[in-house]
mmCIF file of C-alpha atoms in Angstrom:
data_model
loop_
_atom_site.group_PDB
_atom_site.id
_atom_site.type_symbol
_atom_site.label_atom_id
_atom_site.label_comp_id
_atom_site.label_asym_id
_atom_site.label_seq_id
_atom_site.Cartn_x
_atom_site.Cartn_y
_atom_site.Cartn_z
ATOM 1 C CA UNK A 20 0.000 0.000 0.000
ATOM 2 C CA UNK A 21 1.386 3.402 -1.000
ATOM 3 C CA UNK A 22 2.392 5.881 1.696
ATOM 4 C CA UNK A 23 2.625 9.658 1.760
ATOM 5 C CA UNK A 24 6.399 9.302 1.400
ATOM 6 C CA UNK A 25 5.872 7.346 -1.824
ATOM 7 C CA UNK A 26 3.669 10.134 -3.164
ATOM 8 C CA UNK A 27 6.276 12.755 -2.246
ATOM 9 C CA UNK A 28 9.018 10.856 -4.026
ATOM 10 C CA UNK A 29 6.887 10.371 -7.155
ATOM 11 C CA UNK A 30 5.935 14.078 -7.206
ATOM 12 C CA UNK A 31 9.503 15.188 -6.394
ATOM 13 C CA UNK A 32 8.490 17.241 -3.356
ATOM 14 C CA UNK A 33 9.048 16.959 0.359
ATOM 15 C CA UNK A 34 6.707 14.866 2.486
ATOM 16 C CA UNK A 35 5.487 18.031 4.203
ATOM 17 C CA UNK A 36 4.654 19.643 0.861
ATOM 18 C CA UNK A 37 2.819 16.530 -0.287
ATOM 19 C CA UNK A 38 0.777 16.558 2.919
ATOM 20 C CA UNK A 39 -0.148 20.225 2.509
ATOM 21 C CA UNK A 40 -1.009 19.744 -1.148
ATOM 22 C CA UNK A 41 -3.537 17.028 -0.240
ATOM 23 C CA UNK A 42 -4.973 18.520 2.935
ATOM 24 C CA UNK A 43 -4.548 22.305 2.511
ATOM 25 C CA UNK A 44 -4.153 22.890 -1.240
ATOM 26 C CA UNK A 45 -4.778 26.616 -0.851
ATOM 27 C CA UNK A 46 -1.325 26.865 0.785
ATOM 28 C CA UNK A 47 0.552 25.277 -2.132
ATOM 29 C CA UNK A 48 1.237 26.401 -5.690
ATOM 30 C CA UNK A 49 -1.434 25.054 -8.083
ATOM 31 C CA UNK A 50 1.139 23.317 -10.285
ATOM 32 C CA UNK A 51 2.557 21.503 -7.258
ATOM 33 C CA UNK A 52 -0.921 20.482 -6.090
ATOM 34 C CA UNK A 53 -1.652 19.039 -9.524
ATOM 35 C CA UNK A 54 1.632 17.107 -9.526
ATOM 36 C CA UNK A 55 1.025 15.676 -6.036
ATOM 37 C CA UNK A 56 -2.562 14.689 -6.844
ATOM 38 C CA UNK A 57 -1.448 12.988 -10.031
ATOM 39 C CA UNK A 58 1.187 11.045 -8.093
ATOM 40 C CA UNK A 59 -1.391 10.040 -5.475
ATOM 41 C CA UNK A 60 -3.762 8.836 -8.197
ATOM 42 C CA UNK A 61 -1.012 6.854 -9.926
ATOM 43 C CA UNK A 62 -0.144 5.115 -6.645
ATOM 44 C CA UNK A 63 -3.785 4.618 -5.510
ATOM 45 C CA UNK A 64 -2.897 6.532 -2.361
ATOM 46 C CA UNK A 65 -5.742 7.107 0.124
ATOM 47 C CA UNK A 66 -5.105 9.862 2.646
ATOM 48 C CA UNK A 67 -5.579 9.106 6.324
ATOM 49 C CA UNK A 68 -8.340 11.577 7.138
ATOM 50 C CA UNK A 69 -8.115 10.971 10.865
ATOM 51 C CA UNK A 70 -4.420 11.787 10.848
ATOM 52 C CA UNK A 71 -5.090 14.983 8.904
ATOM 53 C CA UNK A 72 -7.668 16.144 11.433
ATOM 54 C CA UNK A 73 -5.381 15.275 14.344
ATOM 55 C CA UNK A 74 -2.572 17.244 12.749
ATOM 56 C CA UNK A 75 -4.841 20.292 12.970
ATOM 57 C CA UNK A 76 -5.596 19.615 16.628
ATOM 58 C CA UNK A 77 -9.032 18.136 15.914
ATOM 59 C CA UNK A 78 -10.579 14.678 15.817
ATOM 60 C CA UNK A 79 -12.754 15.072 12.714
ATOM 61 C CA UNK A 80 -15.662 13.657 14.732
ATOM 62 C CA UNK A 81 -18.803 15.483 15.853
ATOM 63 C CA UNK A 82 -21.242 14.193 18.446
ATOM 64 C CA UNK A 83 -25.031 14.198 18.273
ATOM 65 C CA UNK A 84 -26.969 13.731 21.512
ATOM 66 C CA UNK A 85 -30.653 12.769 21.586
ATOM 67 C CA UNK A 86 -32.772 12.372 24.747
ATOM 68 C CA UNK A 87 -34.194 9.002 23.644
ATOM 69 C CA UNK A 88 -34.321 6.638 20.687
ATOM 70 C CA UNK A 89 -37.983 5.744 21.288
ATOM 71 C CA UNK A 90 -39.253 8.899 19.533
ATOM 72 C CA UNK A 91 -39.185 8.471 15.745
ATOM 73 C CA UNK A 92 -38.992 12.259 15.346
ATOM 74 C CA UNK A 93 -35.249 12.162 15.993
ATOM 75 C CA UNK A 94 -34.385 9.655 13.237
ATOM 76 C CA UNK A 95 -34.520 12.082 10.269
ATOM 77 C CA UNK A 96 -32.609 14.697 12.284
ATOM 78 C CA UNK A 97 -29.811 12.160 12.700
ATOM 79 C CA UNK A 98 -30.026 11.309 8.992
ATOM 80 C CA UNK A 99 -29.782 14.933 7.877
ATOM 81 C CA UNK A 100 -26.836 15.601 10.182
ATOM 82 C CA UNK A 101 -25.100 12.470 8.904
ATOM 83 C CA UNK A 102 -25.422 13.571 5.275
ATOM 84 C CA UNK A 103 -24.050 17.044 6.097
ATOM 85 C CA UNK A 104 -21.159 15.518 8.060
ATOM 86 C CA UNK A 105 -20.194 13.279 5.149
ATOM 87 C CA UNK A 106 -20.237 16.262 2.795
ATOM 88 C CA UNK A 107 -17.747 17.975 5.120
ATOM 89 C CA UNK A 108 -15.555 14.848 5.397
ATOM 90 C CA UNK A 109 -16.464 14.454 9.074
ATOM 91 C CA UNK A 110 -17.732 11.562 11.141
ATOM 92 C CA UNK A 111 -20.850 11.695 13.299
ATOM 93 C CA UNK A 112 -21.173 9.823 16.586
ATOM 94 C CA UNK A 113 -24.677 9.441 18.079
ATOM 95 C CA UNK A 114 -25.396 8.910 21.786
ATOM 96 C CA UNK A 115 -28.441 9.011 24.063
ATOM 97 C CA UNK A 116 -28.091 11.701 26.730
ATOM 98 C CA UNK A 117 -31.127 13.760 27.843
ATOM 99 C CA UNK A 118 -29.019 16.334 29.731
ATOM 100 C CA UNK A 119 -31.727 16.638 32.360
ATOM 101 C CA UNK A 120 -29.637 16.099 35.494
ATOM 102 C CA UNK A 121 -26.247 17.529 36.623
ATOM 103 C CA UNK A 122 -25.027 13.976 37.185
ATOM 104 C CA UNK A 123 -25.033 13.542 33.392
ATOM 105 C CA UNK A 124 -22.247 16.099 32.978
ATOM 106 C CA UNK A 125 -19.699 13.414 33.819
ATOM 107 C CA UNK A 126 -20.847 11.318 30.882
ATOM 108 C CA UNK A 127 -20.938 14.419 28.693
ATOM 109 C CA UNK A 128 -17.288 15.064 29.569
ATOM 110 C CA UNK A 129 -16.306 11.498 28.700
ATOM 111 C CA UNK A 130 -18.023 11.777 25.316
ATOM 112 C CA UNK A 131 -16.469 15.201 24.745
ATOM 113 C CA UNK A 132 -12.917 13.830 24.826
ATOM 114 C CA UNK A 133 -13.487 12.117 21.474
ATOM 115 C CA UNK A 134 -15.320 14.828 19.511
ATOM 116 C CA UNK A 135 -14.816 18.401 18.322
ATOM 117 C CA UNK A 136 -18.326 19.561 19.223
ATOM 118 C CA UNK A 137 -21.931 18.494 19.726
ATOM 119 C CA UNK A 138 -25.386 18.826 18.311
ATOM 120 C CA UNK A 139 -27.601 18.542 21.382
ATOM 121 C CA UNK A 140 -31.156 17.651 20.366
ATOM 122 C CA UNK A 141 -34.046 18.642 22.663
ATOM 123 C CA UNK A 142 -32.150 18.596 25.977
ATOM 124 C CA UNK A 143 -34.515 18.329 28.942
ATOM 125 C CA UNK A 144 -32.532 20.083 31.655
ATOM 126 C CA UNK A 145 -32.705 23.740 32.735
ATOM 127 C CA UNK A 146 -30.936 26.443 30.758
ATOM 128 C CA UNK A 147 -28.134 26.617 33.330
ATOM 129 C CA UNK A 148 -27.301 22.917 32.903
ATOM 130 C CA UNK A 149 -27.292 23.130 29.103
ATOM 131 C CA UNK A 150 -25.098 26.246 29.230
ATOM 132 C CA UNK A 151 -22.664 24.512 31.586
ATOM 133 C CA UNK A 152 -22.281 21.627 29.139
ATOM 134 C CA UNK A 153 -21.805 24.052 26.243
ATOM 135 C CA UNK A 154 -19.019 25.817 28.142
ATOM 136 C CA UNK A 155 -16.971 22.599 27.935
ATOM 137 C CA UNK A 156 -17.279 21.969 24.201
ATOM 138 C CA UNK A 157 -18.789 23.768 21.178
ATOM 139 C CA UNK A 158 -22.529 23.075 21.087
ATOM 140 C CA UNK A 159 -25.392 23.862 18.732
ATOM 141 C CA UNK A 160 -28.865 23.089 20.034
ATOM 142 C CA UNK A 161 -31.649 21.498 18.003
ATOM 143 C CA UNK A 162 -35.272 22.202 19.002
ATOM 144 C CA UNK A 163 -34.226 24.195 22.054
ATOM 145 C CA UNK A 164 -33.144 27.789 22.617
ATOM 146 C CA UNK A 165 -30.847 28.973 25.393
ATOM 147 C CA UNK A 166 -29.431 32.497 25.657
ATOM 148 C CA UNK A 167 -25.876 32.698 24.375
ATOM 149 C CA UNK A 168 -25.949 29.435 22.407
ATOM 150 C CA UNK A 169 -26.428 28.734 18.723
ATOM 151 C CA UNK A 170 -29.585 26.830 17.832
ATOM 152 C CA UNK A 171 -31.814 25.609 15.029
ATOM 153 C CA UNK A 172 -35.498 25.172 15.864
ATOM 154 C CA UNK A 173 -38.475 23.952 13.887
ATOM 155 C CA UNK A 174 -41.247 26.492 14.472
ATOM 156 C CA UNK A 175 -43.842 23.885 15.372
ATOM 157 C CA UNK A 176 -45.488 26.260 17.840
ATOM 158 C CA UNK A 177 -46.464 28.549 14.959
ATOM 159 C CA UNK A 178 -47.671 25.566 12.935
ATOM 160 C CA UNK A 179 -49.857 24.293 15.800
ATOM 161 C CA UNK A 180 -51.402 27.761 16.141
ATOM 162 C CA UNK A 181 -52.203 27.663 12.424
ATOM 163 C CA UNK A 182 -53.883 24.279 12.881
ATOM 164 C CA UNK A 183 -55.977 25.652 15.724
ATOM 165 C CA UNK A 184 -57.065 28.634 13.650
ATOM 166 C CA UNK A 185 -58.044 26.284 10.830
ATOM 167 C CA UNK A 186 -60.121 24.166 13.202
ATOM 168 C CA UNK A 187 -61.802 27.283 14.572
ATOM 169 C CA UNK A 188 -62.627 28.479 11.055
ATOM 170 C CA UNK A 189 -64.229 25.091 10.396
ATOM 171 C CA UNK A 190 -66.542 25.528 13.391
ATOM 172 C CA UNK A 191 -64.745 23.650 16.182
ATOM 173 C CA UNK A 192 -65.335 25.442 19.487
ATOM 174 C CA UNK A 193 -63.670 23.205 22.131
ATOM 175 C CA UNK A 194 -60.164 22.007 21.345
ATOM 176 C CA UNK A 195 -58.044 19.704 23.474
ATOM 177 C CA UNK A 196 -54.253 19.790 23.309
ATOM 178 C CA UNK A 197 -52.449 16.641 24.508
ATOM 179 C CA UNK A 198 -49.046 17.797 25.672
ATOM 180 C CA UNK A 199 -45.730 16.072 25.092
ATOM 181 C CA UNK A 200 -42.928 14.914 27.373
ATOM 182 C CA UNK A 201 -42.175 16.471 30.725
ATOM 183 C CA UNK A 202 -39.444 19.165 30.487
ATOM 184 C CA UNK A 203 -39.904 19.441 26.721
ATOM 185 C CA UNK A 204 -39.057 22.999 25.634
ATOM 186 C CA UNK A 205 -41.070 22.580 22.445
ATOM 187 C CA UNK A 206 -44.112 21.445 24.428
ATOM 188 C CA UNK A 207 -43.964 24.599 26.554
ATOM 189 C CA UNK A 208 -43.671 26.730 23.407
ATOM 190 C CA UNK A 209 -46.653 25.035 21.769
ATOM 191 C CA UNK A 210 -48.822 25.278 24.880
ATOM 192 C CA UNK A 211 -48.215 29.015 25.284
ATOM 193 C CA UNK A 212 -48.756 29.740 21.593
ATOM 194 C CA UNK A 213 -51.950 27.661 21.461
ATOM 195 C CA UNK A 214 -53.395 29.557 24.433
ATOM 196 C CA UNK A 215 -52.707 32.853 22.649
ATOM 197 C CA UNK A 216 -54.242 31.630 19.384
ATOM 198 C CA UNK A 217 -57.335 30.229 21.134
ATOM 199 C CA UNK A 218 -57.965 33.528 22.904
ATOM 200 C CA UNK A 219 -57.558 35.439 19.644
ATOM 201 C CA UNK A 220 -60.149 33.371 17.743
ATOM 202 C CA UNK A 221 -62.560 32.818 20.637
ATOM 203 C CA UNK A 222 -62.364 29.053 21.140
ATOM 204 C CA UNK A 223 -61.922 27.127 24.368
ATOM 205 C CA UNK A 224 -58.637 25.276 24.792
ATOM 206 C CA UNK A 225 -58.022 22.545 27.343
ATOM 207 C CA UNK A 226 -54.606 20.986 27.932
ATOM 208 C CA UNK A 227 -53.733 17.483 29.112
ATOM 209 C CA UNK A 228 -50.232 16.372 29.922
ATOM 210 C CA UNK A 229 -47.352 16.039 29.968
ATOM 211 C CA UNK A 230 -47.230 12.626 28.281
ATOM 212 C CA UNK A 231 -44.559 10.597 26.470
ATOM 213 C CA UNK A 232 -44.791 10.942 22.695
ATOM 214 C CA UNK A 233 -45.787 7.294 22.250
ATOM 215 C CA UNK A 234 -48.631 5.216 20.828
ATOM 216 C CA UNK A 235 -49.239 3.546 24.209
ATOM 217 C CA UNK A 236 -49.598 6.901 25.942
ATOM 218 C CA UNK A 237 -52.228 7.946 23.400
ATOM 219 C CA UNK A 238 -54.125 4.673 23.747
ATOM 220 C CA UNK A 239 -54.227 5.181 27.507
ATOM 221 C CA UNK A 240 -56.043 8.513 27.102
ATOM 222 C CA UNK A 241 -59.160 7.201 25.388
ATOM 223 C CA UNK A 242 -61.365 7.387 28.496
ATOM 224 C CA UNK A 243 -60.215 10.902 29.418
ATOM 225 C CA UNK A 244 -60.795 12.243 25.935
ATOM 226 C CA UNK A 245 -64.114 10.411 25.483
ATOM 227 C CA UNK A 246 -65.420 11.909 28.742
ATOM 228 C CA UNK A 247 -64.356 15.429 27.761
ATOM 229 C CA UNK A 248 -66.496 17.791 25.715
ATOM 230 C CA UNK A 249 -63.792 18.406 23.109
ATOM 231 C CA UNK A 250 -64.763 18.253 19.451
ATOM 232 C CA UNK A 251 -61.156 18.293 18.179
ATOM 233 C CA UNK A 252 -57.846 17.045 19.567
ATOM 234 C CA UNK A 253 -54.352 18.303 18.802
ATOM 235 C CA UNK A 254 -51.789 15.729 19.997
ATOM 236 C CA UNK A 255 -48.146 16.713 20.563
ATOM 237 C CA UNK A 256 -46.954 13.933 18.235
ATOM 238 C CA UNK A 257 -48.511 11.666 15.626
ATOM 239 C CA UNK A 258 -47.789 8.515 17.678
ATOM 240 C CA UNK A 259 -49.855 9.952 20.533
ATOM 241 C CA UNK A 260 -52.654 10.755 18.105
ATOM 242 C CA UNK A 261 -52.618 7.335 16.458
ATOM 243 C CA UNK A 262 -52.933 5.547 19.803
ATOM 244 C CA UNK A 263 -55.819 7.793 20.787
ATOM 245 C CA UNK A 264 -57.520 7.497 17.401
ATOM 246 C CA UNK A 265 -57.522 3.699 17.492
ATOM 247 C CA UNK A 266 -59.396 3.651 20.789
ATOM 248 C CA UNK A 267 -61.868 6.352 19.813
ATOM 249 C CA UNK A 268 -62.644 4.738 16.462
ATOM 250 C CA UNK A 269 -63.373 1.499 18.301
ATOM 251 C CA UNK A 270 -66.061 3.338 20.252
ATOM 252 C CA UNK A 271 -67.481 5.101 17.203
ATOM 253 C CA UNK A 272 -66.407 8.494 18.534
ATOM 254 C CA UNK A 273 -63.687 9.536 16.099
ATOM 255 C CA UNK A 274 -63.483 10.858 12.611
ATOM 256 C CA UNK A 275 -61.148 8.926 10.348
ATOM 257 C CA UNK A 276 -59.585 9.589 6.977
ATOM 258 C CA UNK A 277 -60.681 12.932 5.594
ATOM 259 C CA UNK A 278 -63.496 13.374 8.088
ATOM 260 C CA UNK A 279 -65.855 10.500 7.303
ATOM 261 C CA UNK A 280 -67.246 9.449 10.694
ATOM 262 C CA UNK A 281 -67.403 5.911 11.983
ATOM 263 C CA UNK A 282 -70.813 4.436 12.714
ATOM 264 C CA UNK A 283 -72.476 5.116 16.045
ATOM 265 C CA UNK A 284 -72.074 7.764 18.717
ATOM 266 C CA UNK A 285 -73.730 11.136 19.043
ATOM 267 C CA UNK A 286 -70.491 13.146 19.175
ATOM 268 C CA UNK A 287 -67.567 12.968 16.796
ATOM 269 C CA UNK A 288 -64.055 13.984 17.848
ATOM 270 C CA UNK A 289 -61.580 15.042 15.194
ATOM 271 C CA UNK A 290 -58.026 13.857 15.983
ATOM 272 C CA UNK A 291 -55.675 16.135 14.065
ATOM 273 C CA UNK A 292 -52.121 15.282 13.016
ATOM 274 C CA UNK A 293 -52.603 11.666 11.930
ATOM 275 C CA UNK A 294 -52.712 10.341 8.330
ATOM 276 C CA UNK A 295 -55.711 11.676 6.444
ATOM 277 C CA UNK A 296 -56.002 14.830 8.551
ATOM 278 C CA UNK A 297 -54.259 18.209 8.585
ATOM 279 C CA UNK A 298 -50.872 17.803 10.230
ATOM 280 C CA UNK A 299 -47.564 19.478 10.911
ATOM 281 C CA UNK A 300 -44.804 18.447 8.488
ATOM 282 C CA UNK A 301 -41.383 18.903 10.100
ATOM 283 C CA UNK A 302 -38.476 18.335 7.722
ATOM 284 C CA UNK A 303 -36.191 16.565 10.184
ATOM 285 C CA UNK A 304 -33.406 16.050 7.646
ATOM 286 C CA UNK A 305 -33.302 19.775 6.922
ATOM 287 C CA UNK A 306 -33.270 20.503 10.647
ATOM 288 C CA UNK A 307 -30.339 18.173 11.300
ATOM 289 C CA UNK A 308 -28.360 19.349 8.276
ATOM 290 C CA UNK A 309 -28.846 23.032 9.127
ATOM 291 C CA UNK A 310 -27.754 22.517 12.721
ATOM 292 C CA UNK A 311 -24.645 20.558 11.749
ATOM 293 C CA UNK A 312 -23.759 23.180 9.173
ATOM 294 C CA UNK A 313 -23.964 25.821 11.875
ATOM 295 C CA UNK A 314 -21.722 23.776 14.169
ATOM 296 C CA UNK A 315 -19.122 23.351 11.411
ATOM 297 C CA UNK A 316 -19.097 27.000 10.350
ATOM 298 C CA UNK A 317 -19.300 28.684 13.752
ATOM 299 C CA UNK A 318 -17.028 27.020 16.326
ATOM 300 C CA UNK A 319 -16.963 28.327 19.884
ATOM 301 C CA UNK A 320 -15.589 31.787 20.400
ATOM 302 C CA UNK A 321 -16.031 33.025 16.815
ATOM 303 C CA UNK A 322 -18.696 35.697 16.599
ATOM 304 C CA UNK A 323 -22.242 35.838 17.948
ATOM 305 C CA UNK A 324 -24.206 32.588 18.200
ATOM 306 C CA UNK A 325 -26.877 32.160 15.545
ATOM 307 C CA UNK A 326 -30.508 31.354 16.285
ATOM 308 C CA UNK A 327 -32.425 29.938 13.342
ATOM 309 C CA UNK A 328 -36.129 29.162 13.293
ATOM 310 C CA UNK A 329 -37.222 27.057 10.339
ATOM 311 C CA UNK A 330 -40.721 27.493 8.952
ATOM 312 C CA UNK A 331 -42.887 24.395 9.387
ATOM 313 C CA UNK A 332 -45.634 23.948 6.775
ATOM 314 C CA UNK A 333 -49.046 22.430 7.348
ATOM 315 C CA UNK A 334 -50.280 19.509 5.262
ATOM 316 C CA UNK A 335 -54.010 20.106 4.985
ATOM 317 C CA UNK A 336 -54.753 16.662 3.492
ATOM 318 C CA UNK A 337 -56.711 18.175 0.639
ATOM 319 C CA UNK A 338 -58.515 20.672 2.856
ATOM 320 C CA UNK A 339 -57.782 24.362 3.205
ATOM 321 C CA UNK A 340 -57.556 26.087 6.601
ATOM 322 C CA UNK A 341 -61.255 26.872 6.570
ATOM 323 C CA UNK A 342 -62.360 23.571 5.106
ATOM 324 C CA UNK A 343 -61.328 21.017 7.726
ATOM 325 C CA UNK A 344 -64.362 19.007 8.733
#
């Protein structure tokens, strides 16, 4: 197998020049870069990327922390970050760490020894804990905002408010919001924004929660929702809504598909955010890629941190905002 020394000899340059020509071509004369690259191609030389990163005082590895792997929402975020990392010739290491307790800082430190920085997705701890972790290693947050830190957030709160306004325009007067996980920053944002939107359009909003964003949690809420006087339900996540919908359909209380009711029952509850109904469409891959790009381009200590809020569209399932049934 060819070595860097072999490439240098073939190109008639020093080993140091050959290394710079392959890793930092902007520092070497174009003719020399071309000669070194041609020699490398002739010898089938493959550069040791890890060694190149280490030579610059970096590992070439970025970490991505998620609070859990049970929520499918995080999968496309990981995928988008992975694609962006590969484009930048970096590796991505994924770990589960909610960052909700100071005791987790020890594990954060152990992970930090092997990476150049972190994407921290939806951390559950207080701002002070997240800021303390970010003081130890460059961090960009995903779906969480903390003063002084860079972040990329999907504006789901605005999208949920749009859903509520659409339901109100369609004649729904009592709307139930089923909240997401405890300590979820996004859940707090959605709850506050929904209250404001409900007041503005004159509908009554009730809130249940917090609950895990799971199918089982939704299925366990059938009795509570059936005994409420809500005529529409906005669940925090589609898995919650699907679990709830299954139970309600079994009792003849839910609308399915595009609003065609099941047989039986004198009250029909619209569960929003499941297939066949208006729902929030978060582009998780875009979210992950944007956050990783920010981490790559803005390491700690270089300029003001950037806060980005990505627009989240509504899929109306063939119905406009005033046409949902």
